[in-house]
Coordinates of C-alpha atoms in Angstrom, one line a residue:
Chain A
M1 CA 1.0 9.4 -12.7
N2 CA 2.7 6.3 -13.4
R3 CA -0.4 3.8 -12.1
T4 CA 1.2 0.6 -14.6
L5 CA 0.0 -2.6 -12.9
K6 CA 2.6 -5.3 -14.2
V7 CA -0.2 -8.7 -14.2
A8 CA 0.7 -12.6 -15.2
L9 CA -2.0 -15.0 -16.3
L10 CA -0.9 -18.5 -15.9
Q11 CA -2.7 -20.7 -18.6
D12 CA -1.9 -24.1 -18.1
I13 CA -2.6 -28.0 -19.3
D14 CA -4.0 -30.1 -15.7
R15 CA -0.7 -31.8 -14.4
G16 CA -2.8 -34.8 -13.2
S17 CA -3.6 -34.5 -10.1
R18 CA -3.9 -31.6 -7.0
D19 CA -0.6 -31.6 -5.6
A20 CA 1.0 -31.4 -9.3
N21 CA -1.0 -29.0 -10.5
L22 CA -0.5 -27.1 -7.2
D23 CA 3.6 -27.8 -8.1
A24 CA 2.7 -25.8 -11.3
I25 CA 1.0 -23.3 -10.0
E26 CA 3.6 -22.6 -7.3
A27 CA 6.4 -22.4 -10.2
G28 CA 4.4 -19.9 -12.1
L29 CA 3.9 -17.8 -9.6
R30 CA 7.5 -18.0 -8.5
K31 CA 8.1 -17.4 -12.2
A32 CA 5.6 -14.3 -12.1
A33 CA 7.3 -12.8 -9.2
A34 CA 10.7 -13.1 -10.6
G35 CA 9.3 -11.3 -13.9
G36 CA 8.0 -8.7 -11.5
A37 CA 4.4 -9.3 -12.0
Q38 CA 2.3 -7.7 -8.5
L39 CA -1.0 -9.5 -9.5
V40 CA -1.5 -13.2 -11.0
L41 CA -4.5 -14.1 -12.1
L42 CA -4.8 -18.5 -12.5
Q43 CA -7.6 -20.1 -14.9
E44 CA -10.8 -21.7 -13.7
L45 CA -10.0 -24.5 -11.5
H46 CA -6.9 -24.5 -11.9
N47 CA -6.2 -27.4 -9.0
G48 CA -7.5 -30.0 -11.3
P49 CA -9.0 -31.1 -14.6
Y50 CA -12.1 -29.5 -16.0
F51 CA -14.5 -32.4 -13.9
C52 CA -18.1 -31.2 -15.5
Q53 CA -18.1 -33.3 -18.2
H54 CA -20.0 -36.0 -17.1
E55 CA -22.3 -35.6 -13.7
S56 CA -21.0 -37.8 -11.4
V57 CA -21.6 -37.5 -7.3
D58 CA -17.9 -39.1 -7.2
E59 CA -16.4 -35.6 -8.1
F60 CA -17.8 -33.7 -5.0
D61 CA -14.8 -35.2 -3.4
R62 CA -12.4 -32.6 -5.1
A63 CA -14.5 -30.1 -3.3
E64 CA -12.0 -28.4 -0.1
P65 CA -13.3 -25.9 2.4
I66 CA -11.9 -22.5 1.7
P67 CA -9.7 -21.6 3.5
G68 CA -8.3 -24.6 2.9
P69 CA -5.8 -26.7 2.2
S70 CA -5.2 -25.4 -1.8
T71 CA -5.9 -21.7 -0.2
E72 CA -3.2 -22.5 2.7
R73 CA -0.4 -23.1 0.0
I74 CA -1.8 -20.1 -2.6
G75 CA -2.4 -18.2 0.5
K76 CA 1.3 -19.1 1.7
L77 CA 2.8 -17.9 -1.7
A78 CA 0.5 -14.6 -1.8
A79 CA 2.4 -13.9 1.2
E80 CA 6.3 -15.1 0.5
L81 CA 6.2 -13.5 -3.3
K82 CA 4.4 -10.0 -2.2
L83 CA 1.9 -11.1 -5.1
V84 CA -1.9 -10.2 -5.8
V85 CA -2.8 -14.0 -6.4
V86 CA -6.7 -14.5 -7.9
A87 CA -7.4 -18.2 -7.5
S88 CA -10.3 -20.5 -9.0
L89 CA -11.8 -23.2 -6.9
F90 CA -14.2 -26.1 -6.3
E91 CA -15.5 -24.9 -2.9
R92 CA -17.1 -27.4 -0.9
R93 CA -19.2 -24.8 1.4
A94 CA -21.3 -27.6 3.1
A95 CA -22.2 -31.2 2.7
G96 CA -24.3 -30.8 -0.5
L97 CA -23.7 -27.6 -0.9
Y98 CA -20.5 -26.3 -3.1
H99 CA -19.9 -23.2 -5.1
N100 CA -17.6 -22.2 -8.4
T101 CA -15.2 -19.9 -6.3
A102 CA -12.7 -17.4 -7.0
V103 CA -10.7 -16.2 -4.3
V104 CA -8.5 -13.4 -3.7
F105 CA -5.2 -12.9 -1.9
D106 CA -3.4 -10.1 -1.4
R107 CA 0.0 -10.1 -0.4
S108 CA -0.8 -12.2 2.4
A109 CA -2.0 -15.4 3.1
A110 CA -4.9 -14.1 4.4
I111 CA -8.1 -14.5 2.1
A112 CA -9.0 -11.4 1.1
G113 CA -12.1 -11.5 -0.7
R114 CA -14.2 -14.2 -3.0
Y115 CA -16.8 -14.5 -5.6
R116 CA -18.9 -17.7 -6.5
K117 CA -20.3 -17.7 -9.7
M118 CA -23.2 -15.9 -9.9
H119 CA -24.3 -17.4 -13.9
I120 CA -23.7 -21.0 -14.0
P121 CA -24.4 -22.8 -17.3
D122 CA -25.4 -26.3 -18.3
D123 CA -24.8 -27.6 -21.9
P124 CA -23.2 -31.0 -22.8
A125 CA -19.6 -31.5 -21.6
F126 CA -20.2 -28.7 -19.1
Y127 CA -22.1 -29.9 -16.6
E128 CA -22.0 -27.7 -14.3
K129 CA -25.3 -26.8 -12.6
F130 CA -25.1 -30.1 -11.6
Y131 CA -21.8 -29.4 -9.4
F132 CA -22.4 -25.2 -8.6
T133 CA -25.2 -24.0 -6.6
P134 CA -24.9 -20.5 -8.1
G135 CA -23.6 -17.9 -6.4
D136 CA -25.0 -15.7 -3.0
L137 CA -22.0 -13.1 -3.0
G138 CA -23.9 -10.9 -5.6
F139 CA -21.4 -8.8 -7.7
E140 CA -18.8 -7.4 -5.6
P141 CA -15.7 -5.9 -6.5
I142 CA -12.8 -7.2 -3.9
Q143 CA -10.3 -4.8 -2.5
T144 CA -6.7 -4.9 -2.5
S145 CA -3.4 -3.3 -2.8
V146 CA -3.1 -3.1 -6.3
G147 CA -6.9 -1.8 -6.8
K148 CA -10.5 -3.2 -6.5
L149 CA -10.7 -6.4 -8.9
G150 CA -13.9 -7.3 -10.3
V151 CA -13.0 -10.8 -10.2
L152 CA -16.3 -12.7 -12.7
V153 CA -16.0 -16.8 -13.6
C154 CA -16.0 -18.6 -16.7
W155 CA -19.9 -18.2 -18.4
D156 CA -20.2 -15.2 -16.3
Q157 CA -17.9 -13.4 -19.1
W158 CA -20.8 -13.8 -21.6
Y159 CA -23.1 -11.2 -19.3
P160 CA -22.8 -7.4 -19.6
E161 CA -25.2 -7.3 -16.8
G162 CA -22.0 -8.8 -14.7
A163 CA -19.7 -6.5 -16.2
R164 CA -21.9 -4.0 -15.5
L165 CA -22.3 -4.2 -12.1
M166 CA -19.1 -4.5 -11.3
A167 CA -18.3 -1.7 -13.0
L168 CA -20.6 0.7 -10.9
T169 CA -19.1 -0.7 -7.8
G170 CA -15.8 0.8 -8.4
A171 CA -14.3 -2.0 -10.0
D172 CA -10.7 -0.9 -11.3
L173 CA -10.3 -4.6 -13.7
L174 CA -12.7 -7.0 -14.7
L175 CA -10.8 -10.4 -14.0
Y176 CA -12.0 -14.3 -15.2
P177 CA -10.9 -17.1 -14.5
T178 CA -12.2 -19.3 -17.5
A179 CA -12.5 -23.0 -18.9
I180 CA -13.5 -23.3 -22.1
G181 CA -13.2 -25.2 -25.4
W182 CA -13.9 -26.7 -27.9
D183 CA -15.9 -30.1 -29.2
P184 CA -13.4 -32.2 -31.4
A185 CA -16.0 -32.8 -33.7
D186 CA -17.3 -29.5 -34.5
E187 CA -15.8 -28.0 -38.1
Q188 CA -13.4 -25.4 -38.1
A189 CA -15.3 -22.7 -39.0
E190 CA -17.5 -23.1 -36.2
K191 CA -14.5 -23.6 -33.7
D192 CA -13.6 -20.6 -34.3
R193 CA -16.4 -18.3 -34.5
Q194 CA -16.7 -19.1 -31.3
R195 CA -13.6 -18.1 -30.1
D196 CA -13.5 -14.9 -31.6
A197 CA -16.8 -14.8 -29.7
W198 CA -15.3 -15.5 -26.5
I199 CA -13.0 -12.9 -27.5
T200 CA -15.3 -10.3 -28.8
V201 CA -18.2 -10.3 -26.3
Q202 CA -15.1 -9.7 -23.0
R203 CA -13.3 -6.5 -25.3
G204 CA -17.0 -5.7 -25.1
H205 CA -17.1 -5.4 -21.4
A206 CA -13.6 -3.2 -21.7
V207 CA -15.5 -0.8 -24.2
A208 CA -18.6 -0.8 -22.5
N209 CA -17.5 -0.2 -19.0
G210 CA -14.0 1.9 -20.3
L211 CA -11.9 -1.0 -17.8
P212 CA -9.1 -3.6 -18.4
V213 CA -10.1 -6.8 -19.1
L214 CA -8.3 -10.4 -18.2
A215 CA -9.3 -13.7 -18.8
C216 CA -7.3 -16.5 -18.5
N217 CA -8.1 -20.1 -20.0
R218 CA -7.5 -23.2 -19.7
T219 CA -5.3 -25.1 -22.5
G220 CA -4.3 -28.6 -23.8
F221 CA -7.0 -31.7 -24.9
E222 CA -9.7 -33.2 -21.4
G223 CA -11.0 -36.4 -22.2
A224 CA -14.4 -37.5 -20.8
P225 CA -14.8 -39.9 -18.6
D226 CA -17.9 -41.6 -20.0
G227 CA -16.0 -41.9 -23.2
G228 CA -17.9 -39.1 -24.8
R229 CA -15.5 -36.8 -27.0
G230 CA -13.6 -34.7 -24.5
I231 CA -12.8 -30.8 -25.0
Q232 CA -9.6 -29.0 -26.3
F233 CA -9.1 -26.1 -24.3
W234 CA -8.4 -23.6 -26.3
G235 CA -5.8 -21.3 -24.5
N236 CA -5.9 -17.6 -25.7
S237 CA -5.7 -15.7 -22.3
F238 CA -5.7 -12.2 -23.2
V239 CA -5.3 -8.8 -21.4
A240 CA -7.7 -5.6 -23.3
G241 CA -7.1 -1.9 -22.7
P242 CA -10.7 -0.3 -21.6
Q243 CA -10.9 0.3 -25.1
G244 CA -10.7 -3.5 -25.8
E245 CA -7.7 -3.0 -27.5
F246 CA -5.7 -6.0 -27.3
V247 CA -2.2 -5.5 -24.6
A248 CA -1.5 -9.2 -24.8
R249 CA -2.3 -12.7 -26.0
A250 CA -0.9 -15.8 -25.5
G251 CA -1.3 -19.0 -27.9
T252 CA -3.6 -21.5 -28.4
D253 CA -1.6 -25.1 -27.6
A254 CA 0.4 -25.1 -25.1
P255 CA 1.0 -23.7 -21.5
E256 CA 1.9 -20.1 -21.0
L257 CA 3.0 -17.5 -18.4
L258 CA 1.4 -14.3 -20.1
F259 CA 2.8 -11.1 -19.1
A260 CA 1.1 -7.3 -19.6
D261 CA 1.5 -4.3 -18.3
V262 CA -1.9 -2.1 -17.4
D263 CA -2.1 1.5 -17.1
L264 CA -4.9 1.8 -15.0
A265 CA -4.8 5.7 -15.7
R266 CA -5.9 5.0 -19.1
S267 CA -9.4 4.0 -17.7
E268 CA -10.1 7.8 -16.7
A269 CA -8.5 9.2 -19.7
V270 CA -10.8 6.7 -21.7
R271 CA -13.9 7.9 -19.8
R272 CA -13.5 11.1 -19.8
I273 CA -13.6 10.9 -23.8
W274 CA -16.3 8.4 -23.9
P275 CA -18.3 9.3 -20.5
F276 CA -21.0 6.1 -20.5
L277 CA -21.4 5.8 -17.4
R278 CA -22.7 9.6 -17.4
D279 CA -25.9 9.0 -20.0
R280 CA -27.6 5.5 -18.5
R281 CA -31.1 5.7 -19.0
I282 CA -31.3 4.3 -15.4
D283 CA -35.1 5.4 -16.1
A284 CA -35.8 2.9 -18.5
Y285 CA -33.3 -0.1 -17.5
A286 CA -36.2 -1.5 -14.8
D287 CA -36.7 -4.2 -17.2
L288 CA -33.7 -5.7 -17.4
V289 CA -34.6 -7.7 -13.8
K290 CA -37.3 -9.7 -15.8
R291 CA -36.9 -12.9 -17.4
F292 CA -38.6 -11.7 -20.5
R293 CA -40.7 -9.0 -21.7
D294 CA -43.7 -10.6 -22.5
Chain B
M1 CA -36.7 -23.9 -43.0
N2 CA -35.4 -20.9 -45.5
R3 CA -34.8 -17.9 -43.6
T4 CA -32.8 -16.0 -45.5
L5 CA -33.1 -12.1 -45.2
K6 CA -31.6 -9.9 -47.9
V7 CA -30.3 -6.8 -46.5
A8 CA -28.4 -3.9 -47.5
L9 CA -26.7 -0.4 -45.7
L10 CA -26.7 2.3 -47.3
Q11 CA -23.2 4.4 -46.2
D12 CA -22.8 7.8 -47.1
I13 CA -21.2 10.7 -47.5
D14 CA -23.4 14.2 -46.8
R15 CA -24.3 15.9 -50.2
G16 CA -25.2 19.3 -49.2
S17 CA -29.0 19.3 -49.3
R18 CA -31.8 17.8 -47.9
D19 CA -32.8 17.1 -51.6
A20 CA -29.6 16.0 -52.9
N21 CA -29.7 13.9 -49.9
L22 CA -33.1 12.5 -50.6
D23 CA -32.2 12.2 -54.1
A24 CA -29.1 10.1 -53.6
I25 CA -31.3 7.8 -50.4
E26 CA -33.8 7.7 -53.3
A27 CA -30.9 5.8 -55.6
G28 CA -29.7 4.1 -52.6
L29 CA -33.4 2.3 -52.5
R30 CA -33.8 1.7 -55.8
K31 CA -30.9 -0.1 -56.5
A32 CA -31.3 -2.1 -53.1
A33 CA -34.2 -3.5 -54.4
A34 CA -33.0 -3.9 -58.0
G35 CA -30.4 -6.2 -56.1
G36 CA -32.9 -7.9 -54.0
A37 CA -32.7 -6.6 -50.7
Q38 CA -36.1 -6.5 -48.6
L39 CA -34.5 -4.2 -45.6
V40 CA -32.3 -1.6 -46.0
L41 CA -30.8 0.7 -43.0
L42 CA -30.3 4.3 -43.8
Q43 CA -27.4 6.0 -42.1
E44 CA -28.0 8.7 -38.8
L45 CA -29.5 12.0 -39.6
H46 CA -29.1 11.3 -43.4
N47 CA -30.6 13.4 -45.1
G48 CA -28.9 16.4 -43.7
P49 CA -25.3 17.4 -42.5
Y50 CA -24.1 16.3 -39.1
F51 CA -24.8 19.3 -37.7
C52 CA -24.1 18.8 -34.1
Q53 CA -20.5 19.8 -34.3
H54 CA -21.5 23.6 -32.8
E55 CA -24.5 24.9 -31.0
S56 CA -26.5 26.8 -33.2
V57 CA -30.3 27.8 -32.5
D58 CA -30.7 27.8 -36.6
E59 CA -29.9 24.1 -37.0
F60 CA -33.4 23.5 -35.2
D61 CA -34.7 24.7 -38.9
R62 CA -33.2 21.5 -39.6
A63 CA -36.1 19.2 -37.8
E64 CA -39.2 18.1 -39.4
P65 CA -42.2 16.7 -38.2
I66 CA -42.9 13.3 -38.0
P67 CA -44.9 12.5 -40.9
G68 CA -43.0 15.3 -42.5
P69 CA -41.5 16.2 -46.2
S70 CA -38.5 13.5 -45.6
T71 CA -40.8 10.3 -44.2
E72 CA -43.3 11.4 -46.9
R73 CA -41.0 10.9 -49.9
I74 CA -39.1 7.6 -48.2
G75 CA -42.3 6.5 -47.1
K76 CA -43.7 6.2 -50.9
L77 CA -40.5 5.0 -52.0
A78 CA -40.8 1.9 -49.3
A79 CA -44.2 1.2 -50.7
E80 CA -43.4 1.0 -54.2
L81 CA -40.3 -0.4 -54.0
K82 CA -41.5 -3.2 -51.6
L83 CA -38.8 -2.8 -48.7
V84 CA -38.7 -2.6 -45.5
V85 CA -36.6 1.1 -44.8
V86 CA -35.0 1.9 -41.0
A87 CA -34.5 5.9 -41.8
S88 CA -33.2 8.3 -39.1
L89 CA -34.4 12.1 -38.6
F90 CA -34.2 15.1 -36.8
E91 CA -37.6 15.3 -35.6
R92 CA -39.9 18.2 -34.0
R93 CA -41.8 17.3 -32.1
A94 CA -43.0 20.8 -30.5
A95 CA -41.5 23.7 -31.2
G96 CA -38.5 23.8 -28.0
L97 CA -38.6 19.9 -28.1
Y98 CA -36.8 18.1 -30.9
H99 CA -35.6 14.3 -30.9
N100 CA -33.1 12.2 -32.9
T101 CA -35.4 9.2 -34.1
A102 CA -35.5 5.9 -36.4
V103 CA -38.1 5.6 -38.5
V104 CA -39.7 2.3 -39.9
F105 CA -41.6 1.6 -43.1
D106 CA -43.0 -2.0 -43.8
R107 CA -43.3 -1.9 -47.7
S108 CA -46.0 1.2 -47.1
A109 CA -45.8 4.5 -47.2
A110 CA -47.6 4.0 -43.6
I111 CA -45.2 4.5 -40.3
A112 CA -45.0 1.1 -39.2
G113 CA -42.8 2.1 -35.7
R114 CA -40.2 5.0 -34.4
Y115 CA -37.4 4.9 -32.2
R116 CA -36.6 7.7 -30.1
K117 CA -32.9 7.5 -29.3
M118 CA -32.2 6.9 -25.7
H119 CA -28.5 7.7 -24.7
I120 CA -27.6 11.0 -25.8
P121 CA -24.2 12.0 -26.0
D122 CA -22.1 15.2 -26.2
D123 CA -18.8 15.4 -26.4
P124 CA -16.6 18.3 -28.4
A125 CA -18.0 17.8 -31.9
F126 CA -20.5 16.1 -31.1
Y127 CA -23.2 18.7 -29.0
E128 CA -26.1 16.6 -29.0
K129 CA -27.6 17.3 -25.6
F130 CA -28.3 21.2 -27.2
Y131 CA -30.1 19.4 -30.1
F132 CA -32.1 16.2 -28.6
T133 CA -34.4 16.1 -26.4
P134 CA -33.5 11.9 -24.3
G135 CA -36.3 9.4 -26.3
D136 CA -39.3 8.8 -24.3
L137 CA -40.7 5.2 -25.9
G138 CA -38.4 3.3 -24.1
F139 CA -36.5 0.6 -26.0
E140 CA -39.5 -1.3 -27.8
P141 CA -38.3 -3.3 -31.7
I142 CA -40.6 -2.6 -34.2
Q143 CA -42.8 -5.2 -35.9
T144 CA -42.7 -5.8 -39.7
S145 CA -43.0 -8.0 -42.3
V146 CA -39.3 -9.0 -42.2
G147 CA -39.2 -9.3 -38.0
K148 CA -39.3 -7.5 -34.9
L149 CA -36.6 -4.9 -35.5
G150 CA -34.7 -3.2 -32.8
V151 CA -33.7 0.0 -33.6
L152 CA -31.2 2.1 -31.8
V153 CA -29.6 5.4 -32.3
C154 CA -25.6 6.1 -32.5
W155 CA -24.0 6.6 -28.6
D156 CA -26.8 3.2 -27.7
Q157 CA -24.4 1.2 -29.5
W158 CA -22.4 1.6 -27.0
Y159 CA -24.4 0.4 -24.5
P160 CA -25.0 -3.3 -23.4
E161 CA -28.6 -2.5 -21.5
G162 CA -30.6 -0.9 -24.5
A163 CA -29.5 -4.1 -26.6
R164 CA -30.3 -6.3 -23.8
L165 CA -33.6 -4.6 -23.9
M166 CA -34.4 -5.4 -27.2
A167 CA -33.9 -8.6 -27.1
L168 CA -36.0 -9.2 -23.8
T169 CA -38.9 -7.9 -26.5
G170 CA -38.5 -10.3 -28.9
A171 CA -36.4 -7.8 -31.3
D172 CA -34.7 -10.5 -34.1
L173 CA -31.9 -8.1 -35.2
L174 CA -30.3 -4.8 -33.7
L175 CA -29.6 -2.3 -36.1
Y176 CA -28.1 1.2 -35.5
P177 CA -28.0 4.4 -38.4
T178 CA -25.1 6.2 -36.7
A179 CA -22.6 8.6 -37.3
I180 CA -19.3 8.3 -35.6
G181 CA -15.7 9.2 -36.9
W182 CA -12.1 10.6 -35.7
D183 CA -11.1 13.9 -34.9
P184 CA -8.5 14.5 -37.5
A185 CA -6.1 15.9 -34.8
D186 CA -6.0 12.2 -33.1
E187 CA -3.0 10.0 -33.7
Q188 CA -3.4 7.3 -36.3
A189 CA -3.0 4.7 -33.6
E190 CA -5.8 6.4 -31.7
K191 CA -8.0 6.3 -34.4
D192 CA -7.9 2.7 -35.1
R193 CA -8.6 2.0 -31.1
Q194 CA -11.9 3.6 -31.3
R195 CA -13.2 2.0 -34.7
D196 CA -12.1 -0.9 -33.7
A197 CA -13.8 -0.3 -30.2
W198 CA -16.9 0.9 -32.0
I199 CA -17.3 -2.4 -33.9
T200 CA -16.3 -5.1 -31.4
V201 CA -19.1 -3.1 -28.1
Q202 CA -21.5 -3.7 -31.4
R203 CA -20.2 -7.3 -32.0
G204 CA -20.2 -8.2 -28.3
H205 CA -24.6 -7.2 -28.6
A206 CA -24.9 -9.7 -31.2
V207 CA -22.9 -12.4 -29.1
A208 CA -24.2 -11.7 -25.4
N209 CA -27.9 -11.4 -27.2
G210 CA -27.6 -14.2 -30.0
L211 CA -28.7 -11.5 -32.4
P212 CA -27.6 -10.7 -35.8
V213 CA -26.2 -6.4 -35.1
L214 CA -26.7 -4.2 -38.8
A215 CA -24.6 -0.9 -38.3
C216 CA -24.6 1.6 -41.2
N217 CA -22.4 4.6 -40.5
R218 CA -21.3 7.8 -42.1
T219 CA -18.6 8.5 -44.7
G220 CA -16.8 11.7 -45.5
F221 CA -15.2 14.6 -44.0
E222 CA -17.7 17.5 -42.5
G223 CA -15.8 20.4 -41.8
A224 CA -17.1 22.8 -38.9
P225 CA -19.4 25.4 -38.8
D226 CA -17.5 27.4 -36.2
G227 CA -14.0 26.8 -37.4
G228 CA -13.1 23.7 -35.8
R229 CA -11.0 20.4 -36.9
G230 CA -13.9 18.8 -38.2
I231 CA -15.0 15.0 -38.3
Q232 CA -14.1 12.7 -40.3
F233 CA -16.9 9.5 -40.6
W234 CA -15.0 6.5 -40.5
G235 CA -17.3 4.1 -42.9
N236 CA -17.1 0.8 -41.8
S237 CA -20.7 -0.1 -41.5
F238 CA -21.0 -3.8 -40.9
V239 CA -23.2 -6.9 -40.8
A240 CA -22.8 -9.0 -38.0
G241 CA -24.0 -12.6 -37.1
P242 CA -25.2 -14.0 -33.9
Q243 CA -21.8 -14.8 -33.2
G244 CA -20.6 -11.5 -34.1
E245 CA -18.6 -12.7 -36.6
F246 CA -19.0 -10.8 -39.7
V247 CA -21.2 -11.0 -42.6
A248 CA -20.6 -7.9 -44.1
R249 CA -17.9 -4.8 -43.9
A250 CA -18.2 -1.6 -45.9
G251 CA -14.4 0.3 -46.5
T252 CA -13.8 3.2 -44.4
D253 CA -13.5 6.3 -46.7
A254 CA -16.4 5.9 -49.9
P255 CA -19.7 5.6 -50.4
E256 CA -21.5 2.3 -50.5
L257 CA -24.4 0.3 -50.9
L258 CA -23.4 -3.1 -48.4
F259 CA -25.7 -5.9 -49.2
A260 CA -25.8 -9.0 -47.1
D261 CA -27.9 -12.5 -46.2
V262 CA -28.8 -12.6 -42.9
D263 CA -29.9 -15.7 -41.5
L264 CA -32.8 -15.3 -39.3
A265 CA -32.8 -19.3 -38.7
R266 CA -29.4 -18.9 -36.7
S267 CA -30.5 -16.9 -33.9
E268 CA -31.8 -20.2 -31.9
A269 CA -29.9 -22.4 -33.5
V270 CA -26.8 -20.6 -31.5
R271 CA -29.2 -19.4 -28.5
R272 CA -29.4 -23.2 -28.7
I273 CA -26.3 -24.4 -28.0
W274 CA -25.3 -20.5 -25.9
P275 CA -28.1 -20.3 -23.7
F276 CA -27.3 -16.9 -22.2
L277 CA -31.0 -15.6 -21.6
R278 CA -31.5 -19.1 -19.6
D279 CA -28.8 -18.3 -16.6
R280 CA -29.4 -14.3 -16.1
R281 CA -29.4 -13.7 -12.7
I282 CA -32.2 -11.4 -12.8
D283 CA -32.3 -12.2 -9.1
A284 CA -28.8 -9.9 -8.7
Y285 CA -29.4 -7.1 -11.3
A286 CA -31.8 -4.3 -9.3
D287 CA -28.6 -2.2 -9.0
L288 CA -28.5 -1.8 -12.9
V289 CA -30.9 1.2 -12.6
K290 CA -28.5 3.3 -10.4
R291 CA -25.6 5.5 -10.9
F292 CA -23.5 4.3 -9.5
R293 CA -23.1 1.7 -6.4
D294 CA -21.3 4.3 -3.7

C-alpha cells in the first residue's frame, strides 16, 4: 500500500508588509503545488515580521480575526491548488484577547480546524506572554484528507507532553510552524548547541511517538524595533521520519521551499517493532499534571 | 561555583560468569576511582549475560535478593573507593516475583536507594515481560552526596514521561543502565536509524528537562540460547549536557571506561534561558494518564 505523502515547507524571510508576505506565500503555494506537494507547512506568523521583540500595544493592530483577510486569501489558494495548508497567524479573538493560532485548510477555502498555541514563551526578544493568550483548545489534531494533523506551534516543540497528547489522539503527523533564531551576541558554540537542541528535541518527539515530524522555521535577520540586537532566524526547517531520521533539511540563511516524501505506512511498521504506546505506565503518570513534585 | 562532577561509564561485554563479570566491574571501579571519577554508571544486568533472548524458567536462578551477594561486593567497593555507584541487577523479591532493578551506593556499602524498571519491553530477542515484574516504586530520584540521581533503566529511555517525572522530583542527572543492540539480520541503514533514534530520544530528554543524561550500554555479541540470531550490542555509551550536547561518547565494538566532566551548574543556567518547567500546561495534561484518547 503506497501511502507516500509529498509535503513542502516554505522557509522564508519577512518580506516587509502583510501584502508582500502573502504574495510570497502565494508564490510558494503555487510552486509547491506545481512540484506535486499535497501538504504545505508555513512558518510561524508568516504574514508579518516576528513582532514580539518588544512590547508595544500598537503591534496588536497586526492581529486579524479568523476567518479574516489572510485566511481568506490562503484558503482560496488551498481550494484552487487542491492543497492542504497549515498556516500560522496572529488571531484577534476579541478586543484584548489575542492568540498565536495555526489554521488548517483541506483543499478548500473553508477552515478545517485551528490550533491555538498552548505553551507561550517569554524571554528577552521573545516577549510572547504580552501578546498571546495561552491556547484554550487543547491538544487536538485536525482531520484532513491526508491524515490527522498534530499541529503545534514553536515553543510547544520543547514539550514532550504536547507531542504525546497529539499522538494519543491519533495524529498521523506532528507539524511545527516556528520562529526561532539566535541572539547575534552569542558565541558560535552556544548557537550550535541551541540549533542542535531544537532539532534534537523534535526528532525525539518523532522517536517517542513513532510519527513523522515537520518543522518550518523562519530565516533571515530581523532587527529589534527598540534598538535591541535583533534575531538571526536560523532556518534549518526539516522533516524527520518516525525513527527521528532526517528525510529532508533546509539550509540556514536563505528562503527555501523544502520538498519531502513522507511514508505514512512506516509509522505503523516502526510502532510494531517499538511498541512504546503499549507499555506506558499510565498508572504512574498522575504527577505529570503537577508543576513540581515538592 | 565549581560544580564539576567527574563520572565514568563502564561499557562492557559479558565475561561469561557472574564472578568474571564482578571481577571486571571491580577492575573498572578501581580504574574509575584512580582516574578521579566520583560517580560510576554500570550497564544493565552487568553481572551476567543478557539472558532475555529466550524464555526459560532456569534463568530465574540468576536472580539475587537485594541486598545479596552482588550488591555486597559492589557496595564494599563503593565504600573502599569512595564512589557513588549505579548498578543494575536481576532482583529476586520473592519466589515468582522478580524485577530489573538499579541499585545506588553512595560511597558506602549501604544501599542508598533502588529503582525498579517501570517500562518493560517484550519483542523478539528481548522477552523481558516473562522475567521482570513492572516496577512498583515509581519514578523517584535517589539522593546521594553528588546529587539526586534520576535512575531509569533501558526501555524507560524511550519514554519522556519517566524523564519528566524524575526532573519534576528534583533529579540533578538522568542515568540509564541499558542493554540494547542490533538484530544481525537487519540492514545497515536500519541499524543506523535504530542507534541514532536511541541516542536522539535520550538527548531529547536532556533538552526537554535541562538535565545531563548518562547512558551506559553493553557491547559485544551475545548468542541466543535457542539458536536465534543473537544480539550485537551497540555500545555507544554517552554523556550529554543539559542542551543535549555530547560531552563524551564511547565506541561501538569494544569495552570502554568512558570518563566525562559534567558541569552541574550549567543545568540551572540553561533552565534560566529555556524555562520549560515554567510554561508547562498542567491544566491540559490530564489525558497523559490515558492509554489512548479514543
